[in-house]
Short mmCIF file of C-alpha atoms in Angstrom, two decimals:
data_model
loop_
_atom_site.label_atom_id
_atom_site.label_comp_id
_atom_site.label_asym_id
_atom_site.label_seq_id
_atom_site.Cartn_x
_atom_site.Cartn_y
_atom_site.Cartn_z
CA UNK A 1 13.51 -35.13 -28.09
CA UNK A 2 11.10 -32.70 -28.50
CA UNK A 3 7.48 -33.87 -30.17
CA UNK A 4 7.01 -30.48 -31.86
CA UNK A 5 8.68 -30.10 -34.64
CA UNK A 6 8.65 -26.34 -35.12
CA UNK A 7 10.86 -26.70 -32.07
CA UNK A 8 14.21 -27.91 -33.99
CA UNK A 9 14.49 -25.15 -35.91
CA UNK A 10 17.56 -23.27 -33.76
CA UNK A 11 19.66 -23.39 -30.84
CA UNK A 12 19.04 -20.69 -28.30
CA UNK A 13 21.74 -18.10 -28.93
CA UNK A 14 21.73 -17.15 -25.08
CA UNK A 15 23.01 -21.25 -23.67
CA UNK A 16 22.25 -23.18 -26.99
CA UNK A 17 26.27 -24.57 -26.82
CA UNK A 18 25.47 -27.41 -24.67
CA UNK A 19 22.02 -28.38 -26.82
CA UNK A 20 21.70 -29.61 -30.29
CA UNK A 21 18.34 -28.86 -30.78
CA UNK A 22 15.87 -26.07 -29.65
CA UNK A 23 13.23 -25.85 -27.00
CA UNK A 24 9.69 -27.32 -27.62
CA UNK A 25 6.94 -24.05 -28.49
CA UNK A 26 5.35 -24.83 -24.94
CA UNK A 27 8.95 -24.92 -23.15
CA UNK A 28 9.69 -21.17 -25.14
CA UNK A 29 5.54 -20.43 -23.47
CA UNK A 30 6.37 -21.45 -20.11
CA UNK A 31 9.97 -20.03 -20.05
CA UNK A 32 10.20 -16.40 -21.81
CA UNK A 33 8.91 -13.70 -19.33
CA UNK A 34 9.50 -10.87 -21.66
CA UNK A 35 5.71 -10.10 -21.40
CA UNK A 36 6.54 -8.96 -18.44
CA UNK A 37 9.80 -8.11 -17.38
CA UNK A 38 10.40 -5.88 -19.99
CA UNK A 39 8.78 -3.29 -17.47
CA UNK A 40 12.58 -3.61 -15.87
CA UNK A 41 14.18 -1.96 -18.92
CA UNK A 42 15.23 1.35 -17.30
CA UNK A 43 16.43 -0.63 -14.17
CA UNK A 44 18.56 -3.23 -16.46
CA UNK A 45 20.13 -0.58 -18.52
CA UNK A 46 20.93 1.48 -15.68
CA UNK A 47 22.69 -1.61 -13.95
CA UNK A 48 24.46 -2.64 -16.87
CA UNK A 49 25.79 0.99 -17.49
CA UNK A 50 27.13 0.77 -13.88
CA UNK A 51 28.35 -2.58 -14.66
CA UNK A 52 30.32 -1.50 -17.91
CA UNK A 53 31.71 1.64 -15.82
CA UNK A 54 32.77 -0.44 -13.20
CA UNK A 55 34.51 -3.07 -15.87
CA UNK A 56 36.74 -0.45 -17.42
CA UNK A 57 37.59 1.43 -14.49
CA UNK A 58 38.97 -2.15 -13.09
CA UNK A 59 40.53 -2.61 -16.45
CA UNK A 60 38.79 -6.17 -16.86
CA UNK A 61 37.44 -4.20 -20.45
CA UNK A 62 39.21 -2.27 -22.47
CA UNK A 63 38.20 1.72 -21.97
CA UNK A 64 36.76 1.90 -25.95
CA UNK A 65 34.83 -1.20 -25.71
CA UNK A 66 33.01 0.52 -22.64
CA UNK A 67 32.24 3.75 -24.59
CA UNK A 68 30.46 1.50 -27.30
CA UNK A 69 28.59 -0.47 -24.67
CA UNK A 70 27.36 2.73 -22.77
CA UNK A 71 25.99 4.43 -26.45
CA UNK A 72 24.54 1.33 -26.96
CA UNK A 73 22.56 0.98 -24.17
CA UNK A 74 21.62 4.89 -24.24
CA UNK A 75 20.33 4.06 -27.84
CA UNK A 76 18.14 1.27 -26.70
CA UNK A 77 16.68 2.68 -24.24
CA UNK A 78 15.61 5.58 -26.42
CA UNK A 79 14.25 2.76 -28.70
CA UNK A 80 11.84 1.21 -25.81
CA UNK A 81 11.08 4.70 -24.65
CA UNK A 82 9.81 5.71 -28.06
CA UNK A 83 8.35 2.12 -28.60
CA UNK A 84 10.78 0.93 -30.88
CA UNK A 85 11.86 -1.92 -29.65
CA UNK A 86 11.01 -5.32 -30.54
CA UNK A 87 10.79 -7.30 -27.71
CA UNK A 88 11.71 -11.47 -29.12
CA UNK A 89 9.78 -13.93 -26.59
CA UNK A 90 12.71 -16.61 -27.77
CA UNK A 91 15.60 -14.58 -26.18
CA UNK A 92 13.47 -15.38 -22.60
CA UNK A 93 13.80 -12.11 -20.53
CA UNK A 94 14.89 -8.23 -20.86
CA UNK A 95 18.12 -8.63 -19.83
CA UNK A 96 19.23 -10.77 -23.39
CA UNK A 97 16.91 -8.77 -25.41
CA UNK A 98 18.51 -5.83 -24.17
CA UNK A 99 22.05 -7.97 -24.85
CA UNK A 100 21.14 -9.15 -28.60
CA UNK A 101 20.27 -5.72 -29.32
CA UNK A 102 22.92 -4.36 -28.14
CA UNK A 103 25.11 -6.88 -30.06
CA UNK A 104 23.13 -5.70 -33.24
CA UNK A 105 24.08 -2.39 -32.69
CA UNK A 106 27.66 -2.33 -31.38
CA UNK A 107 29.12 -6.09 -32.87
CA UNK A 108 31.36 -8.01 -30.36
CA UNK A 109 32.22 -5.27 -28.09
CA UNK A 110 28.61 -6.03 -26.84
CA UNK A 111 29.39 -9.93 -25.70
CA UNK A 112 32.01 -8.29 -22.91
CA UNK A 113 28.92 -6.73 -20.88
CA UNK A 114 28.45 -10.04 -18.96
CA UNK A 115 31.88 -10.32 -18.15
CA UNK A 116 31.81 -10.92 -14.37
CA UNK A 117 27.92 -11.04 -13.60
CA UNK A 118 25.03 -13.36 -13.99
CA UNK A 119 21.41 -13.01 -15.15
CA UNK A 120 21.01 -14.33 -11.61
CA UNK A 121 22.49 -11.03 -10.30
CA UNK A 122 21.56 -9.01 -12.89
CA UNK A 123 17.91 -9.65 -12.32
CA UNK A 124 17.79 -9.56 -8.71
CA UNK A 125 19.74 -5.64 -8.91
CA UNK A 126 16.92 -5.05 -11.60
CA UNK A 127 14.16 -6.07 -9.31
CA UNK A 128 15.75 -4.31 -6.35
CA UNK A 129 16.00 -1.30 -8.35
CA UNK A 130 12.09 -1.78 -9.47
CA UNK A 131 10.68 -2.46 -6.22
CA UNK A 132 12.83 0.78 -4.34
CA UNK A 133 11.10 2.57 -7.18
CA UNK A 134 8.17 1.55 -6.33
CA UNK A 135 8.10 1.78 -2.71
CA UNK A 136 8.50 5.51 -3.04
CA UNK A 137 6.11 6.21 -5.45
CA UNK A 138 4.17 4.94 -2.65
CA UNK A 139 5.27 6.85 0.05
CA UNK A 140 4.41 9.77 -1.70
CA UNK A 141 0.77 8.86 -2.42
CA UNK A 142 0.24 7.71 1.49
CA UNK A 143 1.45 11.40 1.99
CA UNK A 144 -1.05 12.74 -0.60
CA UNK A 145 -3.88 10.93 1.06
CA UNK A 146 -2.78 12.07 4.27
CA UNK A 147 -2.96 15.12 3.10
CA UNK A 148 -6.39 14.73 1.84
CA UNK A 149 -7.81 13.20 5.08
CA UNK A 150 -5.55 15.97 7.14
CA UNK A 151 -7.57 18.70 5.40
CA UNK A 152 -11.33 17.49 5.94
CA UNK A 153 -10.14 16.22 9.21
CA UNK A 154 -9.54 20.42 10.36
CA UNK A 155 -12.11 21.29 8.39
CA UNK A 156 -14.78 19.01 10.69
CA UNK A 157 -12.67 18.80 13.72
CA UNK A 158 -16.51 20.32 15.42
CA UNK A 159 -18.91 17.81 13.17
CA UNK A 160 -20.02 15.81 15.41
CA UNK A 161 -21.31 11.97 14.18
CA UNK A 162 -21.32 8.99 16.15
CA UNK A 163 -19.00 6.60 17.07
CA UNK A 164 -19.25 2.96 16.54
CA UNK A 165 -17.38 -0.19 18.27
CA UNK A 166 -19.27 -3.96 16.83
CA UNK A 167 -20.98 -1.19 14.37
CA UNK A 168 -23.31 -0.83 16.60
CA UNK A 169 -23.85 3.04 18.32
CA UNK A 170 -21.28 3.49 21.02
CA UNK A 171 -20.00 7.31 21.73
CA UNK A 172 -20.39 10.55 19.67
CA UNK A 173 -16.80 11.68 18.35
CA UNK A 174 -16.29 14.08 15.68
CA UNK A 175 -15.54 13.13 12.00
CA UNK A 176 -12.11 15.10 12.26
CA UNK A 177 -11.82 12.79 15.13
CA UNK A 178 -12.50 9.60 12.61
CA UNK A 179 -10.53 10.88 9.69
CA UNK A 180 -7.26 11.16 11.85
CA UNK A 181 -7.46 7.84 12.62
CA UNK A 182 -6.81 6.89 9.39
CA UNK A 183 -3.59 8.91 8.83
CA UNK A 184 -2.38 7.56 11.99
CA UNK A 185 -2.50 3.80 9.95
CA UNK A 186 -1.43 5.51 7.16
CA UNK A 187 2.20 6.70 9.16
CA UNK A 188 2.23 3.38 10.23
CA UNK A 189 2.21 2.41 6.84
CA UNK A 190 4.92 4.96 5.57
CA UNK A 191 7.24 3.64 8.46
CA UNK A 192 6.74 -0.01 7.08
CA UNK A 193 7.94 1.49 3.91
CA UNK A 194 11.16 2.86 5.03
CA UNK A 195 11.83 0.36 7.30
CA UNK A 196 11.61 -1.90 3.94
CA UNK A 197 13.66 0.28 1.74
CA UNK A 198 16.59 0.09 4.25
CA UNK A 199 16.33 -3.42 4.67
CA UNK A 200 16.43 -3.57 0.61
CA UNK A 201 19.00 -1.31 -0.50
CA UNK A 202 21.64 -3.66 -0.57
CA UNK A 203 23.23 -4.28 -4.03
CA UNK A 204 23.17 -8.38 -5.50
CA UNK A 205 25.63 -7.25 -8.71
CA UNK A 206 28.74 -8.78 -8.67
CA UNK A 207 27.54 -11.96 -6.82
CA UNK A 208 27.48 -13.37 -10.80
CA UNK A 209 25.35 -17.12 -10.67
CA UNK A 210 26.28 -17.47 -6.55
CA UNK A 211 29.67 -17.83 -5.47
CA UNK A 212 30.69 -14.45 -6.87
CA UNK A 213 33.48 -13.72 -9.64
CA UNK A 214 37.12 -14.63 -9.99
CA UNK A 215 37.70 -11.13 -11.66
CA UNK A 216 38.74 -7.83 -9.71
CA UNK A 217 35.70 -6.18 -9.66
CA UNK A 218 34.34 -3.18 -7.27
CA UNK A 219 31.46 -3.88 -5.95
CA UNK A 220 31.62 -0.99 -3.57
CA UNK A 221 31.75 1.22 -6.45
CA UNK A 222 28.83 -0.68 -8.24
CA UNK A 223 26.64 -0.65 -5.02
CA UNK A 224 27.14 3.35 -5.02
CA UNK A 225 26.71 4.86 -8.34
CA UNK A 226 23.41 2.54 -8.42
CA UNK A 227 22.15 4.07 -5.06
CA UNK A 228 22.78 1.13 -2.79
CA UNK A 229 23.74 1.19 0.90
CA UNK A 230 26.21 -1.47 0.32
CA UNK A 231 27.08 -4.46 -1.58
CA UNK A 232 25.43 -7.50 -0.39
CA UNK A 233 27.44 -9.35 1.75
CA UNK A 234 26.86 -13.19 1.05
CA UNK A 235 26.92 -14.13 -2.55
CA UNK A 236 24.38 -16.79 -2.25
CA UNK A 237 21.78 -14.92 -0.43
CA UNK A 238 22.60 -11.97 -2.66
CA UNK A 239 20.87 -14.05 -5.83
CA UNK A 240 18.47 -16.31 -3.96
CA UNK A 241 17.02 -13.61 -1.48
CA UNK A 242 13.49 -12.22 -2.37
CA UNK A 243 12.90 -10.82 1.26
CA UNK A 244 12.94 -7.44 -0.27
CA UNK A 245 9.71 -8.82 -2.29
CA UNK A 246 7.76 -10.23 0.38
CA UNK A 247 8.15 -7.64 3.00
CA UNK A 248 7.53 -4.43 0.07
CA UNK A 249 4.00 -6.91 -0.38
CA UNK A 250 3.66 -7.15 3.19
CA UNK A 251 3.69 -3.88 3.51
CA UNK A 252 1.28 -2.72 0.74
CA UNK A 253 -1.28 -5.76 1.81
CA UNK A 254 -1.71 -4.39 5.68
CA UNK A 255 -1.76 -0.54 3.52
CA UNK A 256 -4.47 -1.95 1.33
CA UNK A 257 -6.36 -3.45 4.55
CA UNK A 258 -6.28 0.24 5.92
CA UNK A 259 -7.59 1.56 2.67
CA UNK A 260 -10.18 -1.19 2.46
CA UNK A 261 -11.48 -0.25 5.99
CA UNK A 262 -11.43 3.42 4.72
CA UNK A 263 -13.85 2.61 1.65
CA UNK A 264 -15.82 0.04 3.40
CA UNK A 265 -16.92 3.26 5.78
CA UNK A 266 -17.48 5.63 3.04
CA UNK A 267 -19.75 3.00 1.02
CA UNK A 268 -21.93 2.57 4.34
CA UNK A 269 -21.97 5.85 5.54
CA UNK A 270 -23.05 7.20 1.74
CA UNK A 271 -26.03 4.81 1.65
CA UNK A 272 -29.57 6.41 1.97
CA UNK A 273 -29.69 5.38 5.51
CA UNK A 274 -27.07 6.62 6.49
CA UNK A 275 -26.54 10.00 4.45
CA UNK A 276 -23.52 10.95 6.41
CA UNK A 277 -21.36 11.90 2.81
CA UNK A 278 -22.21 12.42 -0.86
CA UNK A 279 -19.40 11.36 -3.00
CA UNK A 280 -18.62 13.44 -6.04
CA UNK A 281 -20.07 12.25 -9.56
CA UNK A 282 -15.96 11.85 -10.15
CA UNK A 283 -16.12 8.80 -8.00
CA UNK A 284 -19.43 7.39 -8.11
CA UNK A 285 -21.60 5.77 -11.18
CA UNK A 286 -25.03 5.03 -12.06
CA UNK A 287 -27.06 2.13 -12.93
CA UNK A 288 -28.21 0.74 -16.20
CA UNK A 289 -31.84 0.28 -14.93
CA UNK A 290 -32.21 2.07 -11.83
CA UNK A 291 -32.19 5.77 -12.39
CA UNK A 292 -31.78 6.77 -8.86
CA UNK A 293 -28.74 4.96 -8.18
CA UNK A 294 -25.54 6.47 -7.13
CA UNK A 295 -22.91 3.77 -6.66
CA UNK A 296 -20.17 3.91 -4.63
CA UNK A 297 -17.72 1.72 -7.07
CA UNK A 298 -14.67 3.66 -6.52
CA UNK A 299 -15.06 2.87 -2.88
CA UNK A 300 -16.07 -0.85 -3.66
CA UNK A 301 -12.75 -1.12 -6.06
CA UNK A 302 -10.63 -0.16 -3.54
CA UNK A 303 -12.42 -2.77 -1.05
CA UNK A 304 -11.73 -5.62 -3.43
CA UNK A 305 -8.58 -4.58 -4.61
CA UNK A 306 -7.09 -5.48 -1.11
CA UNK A 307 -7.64 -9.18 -2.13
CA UNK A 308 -5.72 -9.19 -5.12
CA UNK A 309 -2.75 -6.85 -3.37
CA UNK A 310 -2.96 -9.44 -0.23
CA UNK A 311 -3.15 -13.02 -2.74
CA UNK A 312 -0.17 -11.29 -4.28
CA UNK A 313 1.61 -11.73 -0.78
CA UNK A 314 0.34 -15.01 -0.26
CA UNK A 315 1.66 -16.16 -4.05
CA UNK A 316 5.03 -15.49 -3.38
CA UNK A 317 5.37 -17.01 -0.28
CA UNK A 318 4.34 -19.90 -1.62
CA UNK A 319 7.09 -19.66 -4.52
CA UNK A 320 9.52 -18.82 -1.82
CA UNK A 321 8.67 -21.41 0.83
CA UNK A 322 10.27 -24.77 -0.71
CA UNK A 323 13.55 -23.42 -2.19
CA UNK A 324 16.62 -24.68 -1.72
CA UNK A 325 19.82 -22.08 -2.43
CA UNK A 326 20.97 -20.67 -4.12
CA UNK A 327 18.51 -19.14 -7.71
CA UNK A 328 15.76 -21.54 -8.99
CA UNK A 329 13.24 -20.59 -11.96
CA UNK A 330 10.68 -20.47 -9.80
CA UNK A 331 11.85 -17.05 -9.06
CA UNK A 332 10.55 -15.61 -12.06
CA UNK A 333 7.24 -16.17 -10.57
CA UNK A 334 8.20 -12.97 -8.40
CA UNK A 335 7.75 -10.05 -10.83
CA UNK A 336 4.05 -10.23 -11.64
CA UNK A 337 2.08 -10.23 -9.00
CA UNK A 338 4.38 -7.95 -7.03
CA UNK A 339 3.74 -5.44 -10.48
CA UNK A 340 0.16 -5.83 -10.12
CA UNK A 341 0.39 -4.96 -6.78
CA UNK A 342 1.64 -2.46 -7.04
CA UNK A 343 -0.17 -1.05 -9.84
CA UNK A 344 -3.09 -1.77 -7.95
CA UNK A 345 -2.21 -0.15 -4.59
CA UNK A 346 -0.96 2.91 -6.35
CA UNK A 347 -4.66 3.14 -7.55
CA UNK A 348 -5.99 2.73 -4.66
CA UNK A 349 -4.50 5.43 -2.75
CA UNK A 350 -5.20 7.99 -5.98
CA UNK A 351 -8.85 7.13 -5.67
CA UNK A 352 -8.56 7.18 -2.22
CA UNK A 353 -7.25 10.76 -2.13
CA UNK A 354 -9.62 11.66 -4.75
CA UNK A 355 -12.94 10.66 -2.92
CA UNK A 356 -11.98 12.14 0.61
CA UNK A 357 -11.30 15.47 -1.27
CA UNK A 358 -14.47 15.89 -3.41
CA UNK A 359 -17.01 13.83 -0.61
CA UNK A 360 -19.49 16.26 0.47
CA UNK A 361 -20.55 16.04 4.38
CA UNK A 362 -23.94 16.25 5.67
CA UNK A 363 -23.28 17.65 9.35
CA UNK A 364 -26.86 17.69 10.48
CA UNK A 365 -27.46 13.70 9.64
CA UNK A 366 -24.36 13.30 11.56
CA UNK A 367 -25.26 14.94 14.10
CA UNK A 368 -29.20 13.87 14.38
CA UNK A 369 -27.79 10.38 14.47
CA UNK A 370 -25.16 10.79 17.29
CA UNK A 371 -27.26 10.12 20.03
CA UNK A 372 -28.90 7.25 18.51
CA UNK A 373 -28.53 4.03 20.18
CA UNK A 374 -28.45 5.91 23.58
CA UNK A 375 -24.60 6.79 22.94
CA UNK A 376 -24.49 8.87 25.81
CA UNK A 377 -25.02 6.70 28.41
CA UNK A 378 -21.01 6.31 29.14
CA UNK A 379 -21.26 10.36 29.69
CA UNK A 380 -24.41 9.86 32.76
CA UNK A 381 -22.12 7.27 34.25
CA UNK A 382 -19.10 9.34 34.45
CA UNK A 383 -21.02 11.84 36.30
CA UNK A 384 -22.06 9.68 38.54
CA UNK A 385 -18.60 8.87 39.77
CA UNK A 386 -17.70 12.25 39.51
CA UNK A 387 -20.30 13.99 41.10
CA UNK A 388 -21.81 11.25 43.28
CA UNK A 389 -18.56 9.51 44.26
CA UNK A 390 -20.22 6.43 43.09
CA UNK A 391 -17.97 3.56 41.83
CA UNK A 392 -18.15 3.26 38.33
CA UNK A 393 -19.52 -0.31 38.11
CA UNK A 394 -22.46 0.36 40.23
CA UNK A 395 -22.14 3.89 38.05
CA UNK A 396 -22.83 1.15 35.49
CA UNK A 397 -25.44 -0.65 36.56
CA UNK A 398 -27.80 2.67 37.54
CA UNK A 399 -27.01 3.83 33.58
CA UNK A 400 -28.23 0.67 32.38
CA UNK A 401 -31.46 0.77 34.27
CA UNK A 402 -31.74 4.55 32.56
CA UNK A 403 -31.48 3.08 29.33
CA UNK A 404 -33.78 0.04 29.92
CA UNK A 405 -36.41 3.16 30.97
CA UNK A 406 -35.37 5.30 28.01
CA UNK A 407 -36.43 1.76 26.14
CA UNK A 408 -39.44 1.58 27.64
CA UNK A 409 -40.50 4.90 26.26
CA UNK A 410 -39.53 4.71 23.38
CA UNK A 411 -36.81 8.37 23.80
CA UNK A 412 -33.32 9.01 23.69
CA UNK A 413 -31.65 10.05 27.00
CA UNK A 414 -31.57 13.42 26.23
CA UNK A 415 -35.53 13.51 26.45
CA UNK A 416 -35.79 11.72 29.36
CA UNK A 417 -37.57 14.19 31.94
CA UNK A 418 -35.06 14.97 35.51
CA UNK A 419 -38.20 12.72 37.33
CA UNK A 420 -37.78 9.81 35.43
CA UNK A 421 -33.58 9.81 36.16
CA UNK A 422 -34.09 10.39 39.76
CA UNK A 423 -36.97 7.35 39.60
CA UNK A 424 -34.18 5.37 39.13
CA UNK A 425 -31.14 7.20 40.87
CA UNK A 426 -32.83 9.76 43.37
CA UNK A 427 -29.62 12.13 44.04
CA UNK A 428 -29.48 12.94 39.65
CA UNK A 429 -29.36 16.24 39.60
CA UNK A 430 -30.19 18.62 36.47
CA UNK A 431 -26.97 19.00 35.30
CA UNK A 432 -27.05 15.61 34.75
CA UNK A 433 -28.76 16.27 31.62
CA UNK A 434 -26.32 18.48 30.34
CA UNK A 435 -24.08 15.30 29.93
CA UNK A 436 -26.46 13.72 27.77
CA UNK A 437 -26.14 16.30 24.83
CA UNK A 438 -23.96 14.81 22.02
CA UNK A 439 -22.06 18.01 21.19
CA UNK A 440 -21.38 18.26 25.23
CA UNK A 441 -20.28 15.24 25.38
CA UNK A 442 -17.72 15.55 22.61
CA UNK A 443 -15.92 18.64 23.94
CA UNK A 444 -15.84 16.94 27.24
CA UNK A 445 -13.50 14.00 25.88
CA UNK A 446 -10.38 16.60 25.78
CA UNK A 447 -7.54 13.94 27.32
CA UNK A 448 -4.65 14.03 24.93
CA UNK A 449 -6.05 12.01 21.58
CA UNK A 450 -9.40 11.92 22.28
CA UNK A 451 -11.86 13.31 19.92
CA UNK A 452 -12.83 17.06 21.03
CA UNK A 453 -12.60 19.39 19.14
CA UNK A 454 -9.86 21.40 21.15
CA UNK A 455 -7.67 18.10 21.09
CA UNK A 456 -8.66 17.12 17.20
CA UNK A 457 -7.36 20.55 16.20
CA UNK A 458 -4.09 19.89 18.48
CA UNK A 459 -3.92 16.57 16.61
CA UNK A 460 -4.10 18.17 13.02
CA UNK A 461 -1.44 20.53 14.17
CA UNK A 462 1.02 17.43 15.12
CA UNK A 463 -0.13 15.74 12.11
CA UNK A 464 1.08 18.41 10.18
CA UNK A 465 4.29 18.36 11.41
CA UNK A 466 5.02 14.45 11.69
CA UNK A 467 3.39 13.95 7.84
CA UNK A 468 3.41 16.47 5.74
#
């Protein structure tokens, strides 16, 4: 017996036959998820709806009894719309709120909704419903962003910056060139979507608590007017399975990596050293002491977003990992984080959008700094294979001894004099030095996907088609 004594007050309306006294304060804490869950309204009405539809048209409840129970629900959900409603933390979830309600509004008619279903199938169509939802409003922000980055990436498909492998200088490419790599990982992303949302969209109502019903229902019918593929085809994996969860945060934690990567570049390349971008006073904010700061927060919020989208992941697979079949309460653990995931990647690809369409480009610091670090070197090798016939690893080794001079006197290759190349490789011509300009260099990569500015407006074309 319970040690609280506020806690014998009542019998839980929802399963109180089999108790004689009600649940201790902390048991009602730990137990009601109405705090949350109640964000599965639309999805529960619309399921039950189907449900009552489904019910009469078997003739499992009578035809006036489902007219009562479909004004009902219509009237409740006007109430939440509107903020009405009073959600009751002792009737545990959104599906018996919804229920008592309902019972206050249409008397005993209501108590024949759960004919032939379970909150254990009801919840897991709700959540279905939710996360499909979801999923889509993502796709169509990955699209957006693509959109964004599509734009700028045409506009600057000539800006030439440099390119970096271990962050260090490695070849110039343009910033069209860079942009378009991340819509590529954004498609990616949008495939993982779709592959998830066919993998999802089969319907758990009907499957009742886990061994299904004993009444004639339709589950076909059920699965269709709710948007559903199909019904689900084992009972016991219809209620259990969470799958659908773990691959839609999957998903959105390798889409929040990408976006992470994406503001991780814009906060270094808008620092004072490297000037590449300016981003908009929409995305950036100042400092409480330091007058001259412009900080890149929106950036930085996106960056640490990605841990809280990815621990979502990680907190459901633990949930998930030690359950036996069929539905445990542990379950309910699945709604929140996958929310604030949500929630949170959905902001992230808004201010994500947002900063690559207002960010202001400074073409001559990217360009003064694309030669930097010698990152035309690869460029004097290939011309040594191709107009020496020299094997590109001794091609190698001759470039490296450039540099090492280049070093020495303190110059980019660019400024080296045609003596000092031929002091260390006597048949370097002159037009050897053509190679060594940044821009030239650039419009020389033109292989399909590579970053001149022929091929990035090719690839802006194609992305056009494949994305947008």
């Amino acid at each position: 017996m319970s040690g609280n004594p506020k806690a014998k007050q009542g019998v839980n309306t929802v399963w109180g036959g089999r108790f004689e006294s009600a649940p201790d304060d902390l048991m009602t804490a730990i137990n009601a998820s109405i705090d949350f869950d109640c964000r599965l309204y639309a999805q529960d009405i619309a399921a039950s709806k189907t449900h009552a539809e489904m019910l009469v048209a078997q003739g499992i409840i009578p035809a006036e009894d489902g007219a009562k129970i479909q004004d009902g629900l219509d009237r409740i959900e006007n109430e939440i719309a509107d903020g009405r409603f009073v959600f009751k933390s002792e009737l545990e979830d959104i599906h018996m709120n919804i229920e008592a309600r309902l019972g206050e509004l249409i008397g005993a008619a209501a108590g024949r909704l759960h004919t032939a279903r379970s909150r254990n199938d009801q919840v897991a169509t709700d959540f279905r419903l939710w996360v499909r939802d979801a999923l889509t409003r993502s796709e169509s922000e990955m699209r957006e962003l693509q959109a964004a980055l599509i734009d700028r990436a045409e506009e600057h498909a000539a800006t030439v910056m440099p390119g970096f492998t271990h962050l260090q200088s490695a070849q110039p490419v343009t910033f069209g060139h860079h942009l378009l790599a991340y819509v590529e990982m954004l498609g990616r992303d949008r495939g993982r979507l779709g592959d998830c949302l066919t993998r999802l969209n089969e319907c758990p109502l009907g499957a009742a608590a886990l061994a299904g019903t004993s009444f004639p229902i339709d589950r076909q019918a059920s699965a269709a007017a709710l948007g559903f593929d199909r019904p689900a085809a084992n009972s016991i994996d219809a209620v259990s399975d969470r799958d659908f969860a773990l691959e839609a945060l999957s998903t959105a934690a390798i889409a929040a990596t990408h976006l992470s990567r994406l503001a991780e570049e814009l906060v270094i390349w808008s620092s004072a050293q490297f000037a590449f971008i300016r981003l908009s006073d929409g995305f950036s904010t100042g400092s409480s002491i330091m007058p001259q700061k412009r900080n890149p927060d929106a950036a930085e919020l996106v960056r640490a977003k990605t841990g809280r989208i990815t621990g979502a992941l990680v907190a459901l697979l633990m949930v998930m990992k030690g359950l036996a079949l069929s539905y445990a309460k542990d379950m309910q653990e699945d709604k929140e984080p996958l929310f604030d995931a949500f929630d949170s990647l959905s902001l992230c690809l808004r201010a994500s959008a947002g900063m690559i369409r207002d960010l202001q480009v400074d073409a001559k610091a990217m360009a003064d700094a694309a030669g930097e670090g010698h990152a035309t070197a690869t460029e004097l090798a290939d011309w040594l294979v191709r107009e020496l016939g020299m094997p590109f690893r001794e091609a190698h080794h001759v470039v490296g001894r450039v540099v090492r001079r280049a070093d020495e006197l303190s110059c980019r290759l660019e400024e080296l004099s045609l003596d000092e190349l031929q002091a260390v490789e006597p048949r370097i011509a002159a037009s050897a030095r053509d190679v060594l300009d940044p821009l030239r260099a650039v419009e020389s990569r033109a292989s399909y996907g590579g970053t001149a500015p022929s091929q990035v407006r090719a690839q802006v074309a194609r992305a056009r088609e494949r994305f947008l």
